[in-house]
Amino acid sequence: MSNAVSTKHAAAEKRSISPLFWLPFGAGGMLAALFGPGLILVTGILGPSSSGFMERFASYDHVLAFARNPIGKLIVLAVIALFFWHGAERIFLTLKDMKAGPVPNLKFATYGVAALVTLVTFVVLLGIGF
Amino acid sequence: MSERRPYRRPVNPKWWWAPGAYRAYTLRELTGVGIALYGVVLFAGLISLSRGPDHWEGFVQFLRSPASIVLHVILLVVVAYHVKTWFEILPKTQPKIIVNGKQVPAQTITSYATLVAVACSAALVLFTFLVAR
């Protein structure tokens, strides 16, 4: 019996933390699949190329008001952070499969960047005020 | 004294660009770069916003530049490929759906989910342009 307990223990200790990264990967992938094309069309293609749109919709005051609204903050944080975590997971796994370098370095260059951007986004959104 | 010398099948170092399934896999995974790159654009916008009206104006000027428009058209193509592949994977990652005692085919799930995604993006564009009028 003690044998069974120790085996169980060992399994628990060996458990991978990978699933922790799958959640933001999946959430970011779903967000990008549902709203990514629409977001890119509005902010990058149709918005900037239609006359008067940026003045009406993307004026400094309007966008600042959006970033000061708590729900607006949540949307900005979710989109930026989840897009980075999604990209980080895919780039990390692909570089690992290509054996592009030592795994800790690859993690640092992918998950590390996503974590840093998430932190800075959070701090900047707080700094913008309410 | 015997030493273990297992046979290791040679792997083509460029396997990830071999035509067929491997190349499709690599292209699918590369969409992650595009999505992260769009995250970089939005992040730059947030930083510009936090630095004041002049910096924000600079960011808007960047969005209007031909280089930015071309970049966003490329990003749109990349993300459209992500939408296609993401919902092709979806039926493999979720529990089976049973309707009237029959399993819903993967292709049906993929088609409906893709339709929902197109509707979501279209609704976002329409809503934004109606609000901005």
PDB file of N, CA, C and O in Angstrom, chain A residues 49-123:
ATOM      1  N   SER A  49      -8.407  54.014 -43.688  1.00  0.00           N
ATOM      2  CA  SER A  49      -8.521  54.431 -45.083  1.00  0.00           C
ATOM      3  C   SER A  49      -9.865  55.087 -45.394  1.00  0.00           C
ATOM      4  O   SER A  49     -10.040  55.580 -46.512  1.00  0.00           O
ATOM      5  N   SER A  50     -10.826  55.086 -44.438  1.00  0.00           N
ATOM      6  CA  SER A  50     -12.066  55.822 -44.744  1.00  0.00           C
ATOM      7  C   SER A  50     -11.986  57.223 -44.139  1.00  0.00           C
ATOM      8  O   SER A  50     -11.546  57.397 -43.004  1.00  0.00           O
ATOM      9  N   SER A  51     -12.418  58.206 -44.947  1.00  0.00           N
ATOM     10  CA  SER A  51     -12.192  59.600 -44.564  1.00  0.00           C
ATOM     11  C   SER A  51     -13.037  59.978 -43.356  1.00  0.00           C
ATOM     12  O   SER A  51     -14.223  59.643 -43.283  1.00  0.00           O
ATOM     13  N   GLY A  52     -12.393  60.618 -42.381  1.00  0.00           N
ATOM     14  CA  GLY A  52     -13.103  61.117 -41.217  1.00  0.00           C
ATOM     15  C   GLY A  52     -13.308  60.099 -40.110  1.00  0.00           C
ATOM     16  O   GLY A  52     -13.635  60.464 -38.988  1.00  0.00           O
ATOM     17  N   PHE A  53     -13.095  58.794 -40.415  1.00  0.00           N
ATOM     18  CA  PHE A  53     -13.358  57.762 -39.402  1.00  0.00           C
ATOM     19  C   PHE A  53     -12.458  57.933 -38.181  1.00  0.00           C
ATOM     20  O   PHE A  53     -12.925  57.887 -37.041  1.00  0.00           O
ATOM     21  N   MET A  54     -11.147  58.114 -38.416  1.00  0.00           N
ATOM     22  CA  MET A  54     -10.210  58.210 -37.296  1.00  0.00           C
ATOM     23  C   MET A  54     -10.505  59.450 -36.452  1.00  0.00           C
ATOM     24  O   MET A  54     -10.353  59.423 -35.241  1.00  0.00           O
ATOM     25  N   GLU A  55     -10.921  60.577 -37.120  1.00  0.00           N
ATOM     26  CA  GLU A  55     -11.229  61.794 -36.362  1.00  0.00           C
ATOM     27  C   GLU A  55     -12.433  61.570 -35.446  1.00  0.00           C
ATOM     28  O   GLU A  55     -12.442  61.993 -34.297  1.00  0.00           O
ATOM     29  N   ARG A  56     -13.457  60.888 -36.000  1.00  0.00           N
ATOM     30  CA  ARG A  56     -14.675  60.680 -35.206  1.00  0.00           C
ATOM     31  C   ARG A  56     -14.482  59.586 -34.164  1.00  0.00           C
ATOM     32  O   ARG A  56     -14.894  59.727 -33.025  1.00  0.00           O
ATOM     33  N   PHE A  57     -13.884  58.475 -34.602  1.00  0.00           N
ATOM     34  CA  PHE A  57     -13.905  57.278 -33.768  1.00  0.00           C
ATOM     35  C   PHE A  57     -12.622  57.095 -32.960  1.00  0.00           C
ATOM     36  O   PHE A  57     -12.664  56.593 -31.841  1.00  0.00           O
ATOM     37  N   ALA A  58     -11.486  57.490 -33.530  1.00  0.00           N
ATOM     38  CA  ALA A  58     -10.210  57.205 -32.873  1.00  0.00           C
ATOM     39  C   ALA A  58      -9.513  58.482 -32.429  1.00  0.00           C
ATOM     40  O   ALA A  58      -8.288  58.543 -32.400  1.00  0.00           O
ATOM     41  N   SER A  59     -10.308  59.515 -32.087  1.00  0.00           N
ATOM     42  CA  SER A  59      -9.689  60.724 -31.547  1.00  0.00           C
ATOM     43  C   SER A  59      -9.085  60.384 -30.184  1.00  0.00           C
ATOM     44  O   SER A  59      -9.505  59.433 -29.527  1.00  0.00           O
ATOM     45  N   TYR A  60      -8.086  61.181 -29.780  1.00  0.00           N
ATOM     46  CA  TYR A  60      -7.399  60.934 -28.509  1.00  0.00           C
ATOM     47  C   TYR A  60      -8.404  60.846 -27.366  1.00  0.00           C
ATOM     48  O   TYR A  60      -8.331  59.927 -26.537  1.00  0.00           O
ATOM     49  N   ASP A  61      -9.370  61.780 -27.313  1.00  0.00           N
ATOM     50  CA  ASP A  61     -10.335  61.817 -26.215  1.00  0.00           C
ATOM     51  C   ASP A  61     -11.204  60.559 -26.166  1.00  0.00           C
ATOM     52  O   ASP A  61     -11.443  59.997 -25.097  1.00  0.00           O
ATOM     53  N   HIS A  62     -11.651  60.108 -27.348  1.00  0.00           N
ATOM     54  CA  HIS A  62     -12.502  58.910 -27.396  1.00  0.00           C
ATOM     55  C   HIS A  62     -11.753  57.675 -26.932  1.00  0.00           C
ATOM     56  O   HIS A  62     -12.263  56.905 -26.120  1.00  0.00           O
ATOM     57  N   VAL A  63     -10.544  57.493 -27.457  1.00  0.00           N
ATOM     58  CA  VAL A  63      -9.799  56.284 -27.124  1.00  0.00           C
ATOM     59  C   VAL A  63      -9.375  56.323 -25.661  1.00  0.00           C
ATOM     60  O   VAL A  63      -9.403  55.299 -24.968  1.00  0.00           O
ATOM     61  N   LEU A  64      -9.037  57.530 -25.163  1.00  0.00           N
ATOM     62  CA  LEU A  64      -8.670  57.648 -23.745  1.00  0.00           C
ATOM     63  C   LEU A  64      -9.867  57.289 -22.862  1.00  0.00           C
ATOM     64  O   LEU A  64      -9.724  56.575 -21.865  1.00  0.00           O
ATOM     65  N   ALA A  65     -11.056  57.775 -23.238  1.00  0.00           N
ATOM     66  CA  ALA A  65     -12.267  57.456 -22.468  1.00  0.00           C
ATOM     67  C   ALA A  65     -12.496  55.948 -22.443  1.00  0.00           C
ATOM     68  O   ALA A  65     -12.867  55.389 -21.404  1.00  0.00           O
ATOM     69  N   PHE A  66     -12.238  55.287 -23.593  1.00  0.00           N
ATOM     70  CA  PHE A  66     -12.397  53.830 -23.666  1.00  0.00           C
ATOM     71  C   PHE A  66     -11.419  53.138 -22.720  1.00  0.00           C
ATOM     72  O   PHE A  66     -11.785  52.222 -21.979  1.00  0.00           O
ATOM     73  N   ALA A  67     -10.153  53.611 -22.736  1.00  0.00           N
ATOM     74  CA  ALA A  67      -9.122  52.983 -21.909  1.00  0.00           C
ATOM     75  C   ALA A  67      -9.314  53.313 -20.423  1.00  0.00           C
ATOM     76  O   ALA A  67      -8.711  52.666 -19.565  1.00  0.00           O
ATOM     77  N   ARG A  68     -10.126  54.333 -20.103  1.00  0.00           N
ATOM     78  CA  ARG A  68     -10.378  54.673 -18.707  1.00  0.00           C
ATOM     79  C   ARG A  68     -11.591  53.947 -18.152  1.00  0.00           C
ATOM     80  O   ARG A  68     -11.761  53.848 -16.947  1.00  0.00           O
ATOM     81  N   ASN A  69     -12.423  53.436 -19.066  1.00  0.00           N
ATOM     82  CA  ASN A  69     -13.591  52.681 -18.644  1.00  0.00           C
ATOM     83  C   ASN A  69     -13.141  51.285 -18.173  1.00  0.00           C
ATOM     84  O   ASN A  69     -12.322  50.655 -18.843  1.00  0.00           O
ATOM     85  N   PRO A  70     -13.658  50.806 -17.022  1.00  0.00           N
ATOM     86  CA  PRO A  70     -13.189  49.500 -16.519  1.00  0.00           C
ATOM     87  C   PRO A  70     -13.415  48.370 -17.516  1.00  0.00           C
ATOM     88  O   PRO A  70     -12.542  47.501 -17.676  1.00  0.00           O
ATOM     89  N   ILE A  71     -14.556  48.372 -18.206  1.00  0.00           N
ATOM     90  CA  ILE A  71     -14.801  47.310 -19.191  1.00  0.00           C
ATOM     91  C   ILE A  71     -13.859  47.478 -20.384  1.00  0.00           C
ATOM     92  O   ILE A  71     -13.322  46.505 -20.907  1.00  0.00           O
ATOM     93  N   GLY A  72     -13.625  48.747 -20.776  1.00  0.00           N
ATOM     94  CA  GLY A  72     -12.672  49.018 -21.851  1.00  0.00           C
ATOM     95  C   GLY A  72     -11.288  48.501 -21.498  1.00  0.00           C
ATOM     96  O   GLY A  72     -10.610  47.874 -22.316  1.00  0.00           O
ATOM     97  N   LYS A  73     -10.871  48.762 -20.244  1.00  0.00           N
ATOM     98  CA  LYS A  73      -9.563  48.266 -19.778  1.00  0.00           C
ATOM     99  C   LYS A  73      -9.472  46.755 -19.895  1.00  0.00           C
ATOM    100  O   LYS A  73      -8.464  46.206 -20.362  1.00  0.00           O
ATOM    101  N   LEU A  74     -10.563  46.082 -19.473  1.00  0.00           N
ATOM    102  CA  LEU A  74     -10.570  44.624 -19.490  1.00  0.00           C
ATOM    103  C   LEU A  74     -10.433  44.103 -20.928  1.00  0.00           C
ATOM    104  O   LEU A  74      -9.707  43.145 -21.192  1.00  0.00           O
ATOM    105  N   ILE A  75     -11.138  44.771 -21.866  1.00  0.00           N
ATOM    106  CA  ILE A  75     -11.076  44.349 -23.275  1.00  0.00           C
ATOM    107  C   ILE A  75      -9.652  44.535 -23.816  1.00  0.00           C
ATOM    108  O   ILE A  75      -9.085  43.638 -24.443  1.00  0.00           O
ATOM    109  N   VAL A  76      -9.046  45.710 -23.531  1.00  0.00           N
ATOM    110  CA  VAL A  76      -7.696  45.989 -24.025  1.00  0.00           C
ATOM    111  C   VAL A  76      -6.707  44.970 -23.455  1.00  0.00           C
ATOM    112  O   VAL A  76      -5.900  44.377 -24.194  1.00  0.00           O
ATOM    113  N   LEU A  77      -6.803  44.720 -22.144  1.00  0.00           N
ATOM    114  CA  LEU A  77      -5.890  43.764 -21.507  1.00  0.00           C
ATOM    115  C   LEU A  77      -6.085  42.367 -22.081  1.00  0.00           C
ATOM    116  O   LEU A  77      -5.106  41.685 -22.416  1.00  0.00           O
ATOM    117  N   ALA A  78      -7.347  41.952 -22.226  1.00  0.00           N
ATOM    118  CA  ALA A  78      -7.631  40.597 -22.717  1.00  0.00           C
ATOM    119  C   ALA A  78      -7.079  40.417 -24.126  1.00  0.00           C
ATOM    120  O   ALA A  78      -6.395  39.434 -24.411  1.00  0.00           O
ATOM    121  N   VAL A  79      -7.361  41.386 -25.019  1.00  0.00           N
ATOM    122  CA  VAL A  79      -6.944  41.218 -26.415  1.00  0.00           C
ATOM    123  C   VAL A  79      -5.418  41.198 -26.515  1.00  0.00           C
ATOM    124  O   VAL A  79      -4.840  40.276 -27.112  1.00  0.00           O
ATOM    125  N   ILE A  80      -4.748  42.195 -25.916  1.00  0.00           N
ATOM    126  CA  ILE A  80      -3.284  42.257 -26.053  1.00  0.00           C
ATOM    127  C   ILE A  80      -2.631  41.040 -25.397  1.00  0.00           C
ATOM    128  O   ILE A  80      -1.835  40.327 -26.025  1.00  0.00           O
ATOM    129  N   ALA A  81      -2.990  40.753 -24.129  1.00  0.00           N
ATOM    130  CA  ALA A  81      -2.315  39.667 -23.402  1.00  0.00           C
ATOM    131  C   ALA A  81      -2.590  38.312 -24.057  1.00  0.00           C
ATOM    132  O   ALA A  81      -1.652  37.540 -24.294  1.00  0.00           O
ATOM    133  N   LEU A  82      -3.859  38.032 -24.387  1.00  0.00           N
ATOM    134  CA  LEU A  82      -4.180  36.705 -24.926  1.00  0.00           C
ATOM    135  C   LEU A  82      -3.576  36.495 -26.307  1.00  0.00           C
ATOM    136  O   LEU A  82      -3.143  35.389 -26.633  1.00  0.00           O
ATOM    137  N   PHE A  83      -3.526  37.555 -27.138  1.00  0.00           N
ATOM    138  CA  PHE A  83      -2.888  37.415 -28.450  1.00  0.00           C
ATOM    139  C   PHE A  83      -1.400  37.080 -28.282  1.00  0.00           C
ATOM    140  O   PHE A  83      -0.858  36.259 -29.013  1.00  0.00           O
ATOM    141  N   PHE A  84      -0.743  37.724 -27.317  1.00  0.00           N
ATOM    142  CA  PHE A  84       0.674  37.424 -27.080  1.00  0.00           C
ATOM    143  C   PHE A  84       0.856  35.996 -26.542  1.00  0.00           C
ATOM    144  O   PHE A  84       1.769  35.292 -26.967  1.00  0.00           O
ATOM    145  N   TRP A  85       0.000  35.579 -25.593  1.00  0.00           N
ATOM    146  CA  TRP A  85       0.149  34.218 -25.025  1.00  0.00           C
ATOM    147  C   TRP A  85      -0.134  33.167 -26.083  1.00  0.00           C
ATOM    148  O   TRP A  85       0.518  32.108 -26.122  1.00  0.00           O
ATOM    149  N   HIS A  86      -1.117  33.428 -26.948  1.00  0.00           N
ATOM    150  CA  HIS A  86      -1.419  32.491 -28.027  1.00  0.00           C
ATOM    151  C   HIS A  86      -0.213  32.348 -28.957  1.00  0.00           C
ATOM    152  O   HIS A  86       0.231  31.236 -29.258  1.00  0.00           O
ATOM    153  N   GLY A  87       0.313  33.485 -29.395  1.00  0.00           N
ATOM    154  CA  GLY A  87       1.484  33.458 -30.277  1.00  0.00           C
ATOM    155  C   GLY A  87       2.666  32.788 -29.602  1.00  0.00           C
ATOM    156  O   GLY A  87       3.368  31.984 -30.209  1.00  0.00           O
ATOM    157  N   ALA A  88       2.873  33.103 -28.305  1.00  0.00           N
ATOM    158  CA  ALA A  88       4.016  32.554 -27.572  1.00  0.00           C
ATOM    159  C   ALA A  88       3.974  31.035 -27.553  1.00  0.00           C
ATOM    160  O   ALA A  88       4.985  30.371 -27.804  1.00  0.00           O
ATOM    161  N   GLU A  89       2.784  30.462 -27.284  1.00  0.00           N
ATOM    162  CA  GLU A  89       2.655  29.000 -27.203  1.00  0.00           C
ATOM    163  C   GLU A  89       2.981  28.352 -28.552  1.00  0.00           C
ATOM    164  O   GLU A  89       3.744  27.387 -28.625  1.00  0.00           O
ATOM    165  N   ARG A  90       2.413  28.924 -29.628  1.00  0.00           N
ATOM    166  CA  ARG A  90       2.647  28.315 -30.947  1.00  0.00           C
ATOM    167  C   ARG A  90       4.103  28.467 -31.367  1.00  0.00           C
ATOM    168  O   ARG A  90       4.692  27.523 -31.890  1.00  0.00           O
ATOM    169  N   ILE A  91       4.680  29.654 -31.148  1.00  0.00           N
ATOM    170  CA  ILE A  91       6.072  29.871 -31.563  1.00  0.00           C
ATOM    171  C   ILE A  91       6.998  28.978 -30.734  1.00  0.00           C
ATOM    172  O   ILE A  91       7.919  28.353 -31.261  1.00  0.00           O
ATOM    173  N   PHE A  92       6.730  28.885 -29.419  1.00  0.00           N
ATOM    174  CA  PHE A  92       7.574  28.046 -28.551  1.00  0.00           C
ATOM    175  C   PHE A  92       7.564  26.594 -29.017  1.00  0.00           C
ATOM    176  O   PHE A  92       8.627  25.983 -29.206  1.00  0.00           O
ATOM    177  N   LEU A  93       6.346  26.030 -29.208  1.00  0.00           N
ATOM    178  CA  LEU A  93       6.266  24.609 -29.566  1.00  0.00           C
ATOM    179  C   LEU A  93       6.902  24.346 -30.925  1.00  0.00           C
ATOM    180  O   LEU A  93       7.553  23.322 -31.126  1.00  0.00           O
ATOM    181  N   THR A  94       6.716  25.286 -31.880  1.00  0.00           N
ATOM    182  CA  THR A  94       7.290  25.085 -33.213  1.00  0.00           C
ATOM    183  C   THR A  94       8.809  25.155 -33.163  1.00  0.00           C
ATOM    184  O   THR A  94       9.498  24.309 -33.737  1.00  0.00           O
ATOM    185  N   LEU A  95       9.351  26.149 -32.447  1.00  0.00           N
ATOM    186  CA  LEU A  95      10.815  26.255 -32.337  1.00  0.00           C
ATOM    187  C   LEU A  95      11.378  25.035 -31.604  1.00  0.00           C
ATOM    188  O   LEU A  95      12.446  24.534 -31.947  1.00  0.00           O
ATOM    189  N   LYS A  96      10.636  24.521 -30.603  1.00  0.00           N
ATOM    190  CA  LYS A  96      11.077  23.329 -29.876  1.00  0.00           C
ATOM    191  C   LYS A  96      11.113  22.139 -30.835  1.00  0.00           C
ATOM    192  O   LYS A  96      12.083  21.368 -30.834  1.00  0.00           O
ATOM    193  N   ASP A  97      10.062  21.991 -31.660  1.00  0.00           N
ATOM    194  CA  ASP A  97      10.032  20.897 -32.637  1.00  0.00           C
ATOM    195  C   ASP A  97      11.164  21.024 -33.653  1.00  0.00           C
ATOM    196  O   ASP A  97      11.696  20.027 -34.129  1.00  0.00           O
ATOM    197  N   MET A  98      11.514  22.290 -34.000  1.00  0.00           N
ATOM    198  CA  MET A  98      12.609  22.502 -34.956  1.00  0.00           C
ATOM    199  C   MET A  98      13.969  22.364 -34.281  1.00  0.00           C
ATOM    200  O   MET A  98      14.991  22.506 -34.934  1.00  0.00           O
ATOM    201  N   LYS A  99      13.965  22.161 -32.975  1.00  0.00           N
ATOM    202  CA  LYS A  99      15.189  22.121 -32.156  1.00  0.00           C
ATOM    203  C   LYS A  99      16.029  23.373 -32.401  1.00  0.00           C
ATOM    204  O   LYS A  99      17.235  23.317 -32.672  1.00  0.00           O
ATOM    205  N   ALA A 100      15.367  24.525 -32.316  1.00  0.00           N
ATOM    206  CA  ALA A 100      16.026  25.797 -32.632  1.00  0.00           C
ATOM    207  C   ALA A 100      16.957  26.270 -31.517  1.00  0.00           C
ATOM    208  O   ALA A 100      17.734  27.200 -31.732  1.00  0.00           O
ATOM    209  N   GLY A 101      16.874  25.662 -30.353  1.00  0.00           N
ATOM    210  CA  GLY A 101      17.742  26.091 -29.261  1.00  0.00           C
ATOM    211  C   GLY A 101      17.360  25.378 -27.986  1.00  0.00           C
ATOM    212  O   GLY A 101      16.415  24.587 -27.967  1.00  0.00           O
ATOM    213  N   PRO A 102      18.107  25.644 -26.883  1.00  0.00           N
ATOM    214  CA  PRO A 102      17.775  25.019 -25.599  1.00  0.00           C
ATOM    215  C   PRO A 102      16.378  25.463 -25.139  1.00  0.00           C
ATOM    216  O   PRO A 102      16.022  26.631 -25.281  1.00  0.00           O
ATOM    217  N   VAL A 103      15.612  24.509 -24.589  1.00  0.00           N
ATOM    218  CA  VAL A 103      14.216  24.789 -24.203  1.00  0.00           C
ATOM    219  C   VAL A 103      14.082  25.980 -23.243  1.00  0.00           C
ATOM    220  O   VAL A 103      13.211  26.822 -23.443  1.00  0.00           O
ATOM    221  N   PRO A 104      14.956  26.101 -22.215  1.00  0.00           N
ATOM    222  CA  PRO A 104      14.780  27.273 -21.329  1.00  0.00           C
ATOM    223  C   PRO A 104      14.914  28.603 -22.074  1.00  0.00           C
ATOM    224  O   PRO A 104      14.165  29.537 -21.806  1.00  0.00           O
ATOM    225  N   ASN A 105      15.847  28.673 -23.034  1.00  0.00           N
ATOM    226  CA  ASN A 105      16.001  29.910 -23.821  1.00  0.00           C
ATOM    227  C   ASN A 105      14.751  30.193 -24.646  1.00  0.00           C
ATOM    228  O   ASN A 105      14.296  31.330 -24.732  1.00  0.00           O
ATOM    229  N   LEU A 106      14.212  29.122 -25.272  1.00  0.00           N
ATOM    230  CA  LEU A 106      13.007  29.290 -26.087  1.00  0.00           C
ATOM    231  C   LEU A 106      11.844  29.759 -25.223  1.00  0.00           C
ATOM    232  O   LEU A 106      11.066  30.619 -25.618  1.00  0.00           O
ATOM    233  N   LYS A 107      11.726  29.183 -24.017  1.00  0.00           N
ATOM    234  CA  LYS A 107      10.649  29.596 -23.106  1.00  0.00           C
ATOM    235  C   LYS A 107      10.815  31.060 -22.738  1.00  0.00           C
ATOM    236  O   LYS A 107       9.849  31.823 -22.697  1.00  0.00           O
ATOM    237  N   PHE A 108      12.039  31.456 -22.455  1.00  0.00           N
ATOM    238  CA  PHE A 108      12.302  32.833 -22.058  1.00  0.00           C
ATOM    239  C   PHE A 108      11.908  33.797 -23.177  1.00  0.00           C
ATOM    240  O   PHE A 108      11.306  34.842 -22.935  1.00  0.00           O
ATOM    241  N   ALA A 109      12.230  33.419 -24.428  1.00  0.00           N
ATOM    242  CA  ALA A 109      11.982  34.312 -25.570  1.00  0.00           C
ATOM    243  C   ALA A 109      10.510  34.350 -25.976  1.00  0.00           C
ATOM    244  O   ALA A 109      10.097  35.247 -26.703  1.00  0.00           O
ATOM    245  N   THR A 110       9.701  33.374 -25.523  1.00  0.00           N
ATOM    246  CA  THR A 110       8.286  33.345 -25.917  1.00  0.00           C
ATOM    247  C   THR A 110       7.388  33.655 -24.713  1.00  0.00           C
ATOM    248  O   THR A 110       6.815  34.745 -24.633  1.00  0.00           O
ATOM    249  N   TYR A 111       7.328  32.719 -23.749  1.00  0.00           N
ATOM    250  CA  TYR A 111       6.511  32.961 -22.555  1.00  0.00           C
ATOM    251  C   TYR A 111       7.022  34.206 -21.811  1.00  0.00           C
ATOM    252  O   TYR A 111       6.224  34.967 -21.255  1.00  0.00           O
ATOM    253  N   GLY A 112       8.327  34.404 -21.801  1.00  0.00           N
ATOM    254  CA  GLY A 112       8.904  35.552 -21.083  1.00  0.00           C
ATOM    255  C   GLY A 112       8.400  36.868 -21.669  1.00  0.00           C
ATOM    256  O   GLY A 112       7.988  37.762 -20.921  1.00  0.00           O
ATOM    257  N   VAL A 113       8.413  36.961 -23.010  1.00  0.00           N
ATOM    258  CA  VAL A 113       7.931  38.187 -23.670  1.00  0.00           C
ATOM    259  C   VAL A 113       6.448  38.381 -23.374  1.00  0.00           C
ATOM    260  O   VAL A 113       6.006  39.486 -23.030  1.00  0.00           O
ATOM    261  N   ALA A 114       5.658  37.290 -23.473  1.00  0.00           N
ATOM    262  CA  ALA A 114       4.210  37.397 -23.224  1.00  0.00           C
ATOM    263  C   ALA A 114       3.954  37.872 -21.792  1.00  0.00           C
ATOM    264  O   ALA A 114       3.089  38.722 -21.555  1.00  0.00           O
ATOM    265  N   ALA A 115       4.704  37.323 -20.841  1.00  0.00           N
ATOM    266  CA  ALA A 115       4.512  37.710 -19.433  1.00  0.00           C
ATOM    267  C   ALA A 115       4.864  39.183 -19.234  1.00  0.00           C
ATOM    268  O   ALA A 115       4.147  39.918 -18.551  1.00  0.00           O
ATOM    269  N   LEU A 116       5.968  39.611 -19.848  1.00  0.00           N
ATOM    270  CA  LEU A 116       6.410  41.008 -19.701  1.00  0.00           C
ATOM    271  C   LEU A 116       5.373  41.964 -20.295  1.00  0.00           C
ATOM    272  O   LEU A 116       5.001  42.966 -19.657  1.00  0.00           O
ATOM    273  N   VAL A 117       4.898  41.649 -21.510  1.00  0.00           N
ATOM    274  CA  VAL A 117       3.907  42.520 -22.171  1.00  0.00           C
ATOM    275  C   VAL A 117       2.613  42.567 -21.352  1.00  0.00           C
ATOM    276  O   VAL A 117       2.005  43.631 -21.194  1.00  0.00           O
ATOM    277  N   THR A 118       2.198  41.415 -20.805  1.00  0.00           N
ATOM    278  CA  THR A 118       0.990  41.386 -19.966  1.00  0.00           C
ATOM    279  C   THR A 118       1.161  42.315 -18.767  1.00  0.00           C
ATOM    280  O   THR A 118       0.279  43.122 -18.451  1.00  0.00           O
ATOM    281  N   LEU A 119       2.315  42.212 -18.111  1.00  0.00           N
ATOM    282  CA  LEU A 119       2.580  43.039 -16.922  1.00  0.00           C
ATOM    283  C   LEU A 119       2.577  44.529 -17.278  1.00  0.00           C
ATOM    284  O   LEU A 119       1.928  45.342 -16.600  1.00  0.00           O
ATOM    285  N   VAL A 120       3.297  44.895 -18.359  1.00  0.00           N
ATOM    286  CA  VAL A 120       3.386  46.309 -18.754  1.00  0.00           C
ATOM    287  C   VAL A 120       1.995  46.831 -19.143  1.00  0.00           C
ATOM    288  O   VAL A 120       1.613  47.944 -18.753  1.00  0.00           O
ATOM    289  N   THR A 121       1.227  46.033 -19.905  1.00  0.00           N
ATOM    290  CA  THR A 121      -0.130  46.444 -20.291  1.00  0.00           C
ATOM    291  C   THR A 121      -0.971  46.725 -19.055  1.00  0.00           C
ATOM    292  O   THR A 121      -1.669  47.748 -18.972  1.00  0.00           O
ATOM    293  N   PHE A 122      -0.885  45.828 -18.065  1.00  0.00           N
ATOM    294  CA  PHE A 122      -1.638  45.979 -16.822  1.00  0.00           C
ATOM    295  C   PHE A 122      -1.252  47.285 -16.118  1.00  0.00           C
ATOM    296  O   PHE A 122      -2.113  48.084 -15.731  1.00  0.00           O
ATOM    297  N   VAL A 123       0.048  47.524 -15.987  1.00  0.00           N
ATOM    298  CA  VAL A 123       0.531  48.716 -15.285  1.00  0.00           C
ATOM    299  C   VAL A 123       0.124  49.995 -16.032  1.00  0.00           C
ATOM    300  O   VAL A 123      -0.349  50.958 -15.425  1.00  0.00           O
TER     301      VAL A 123
END
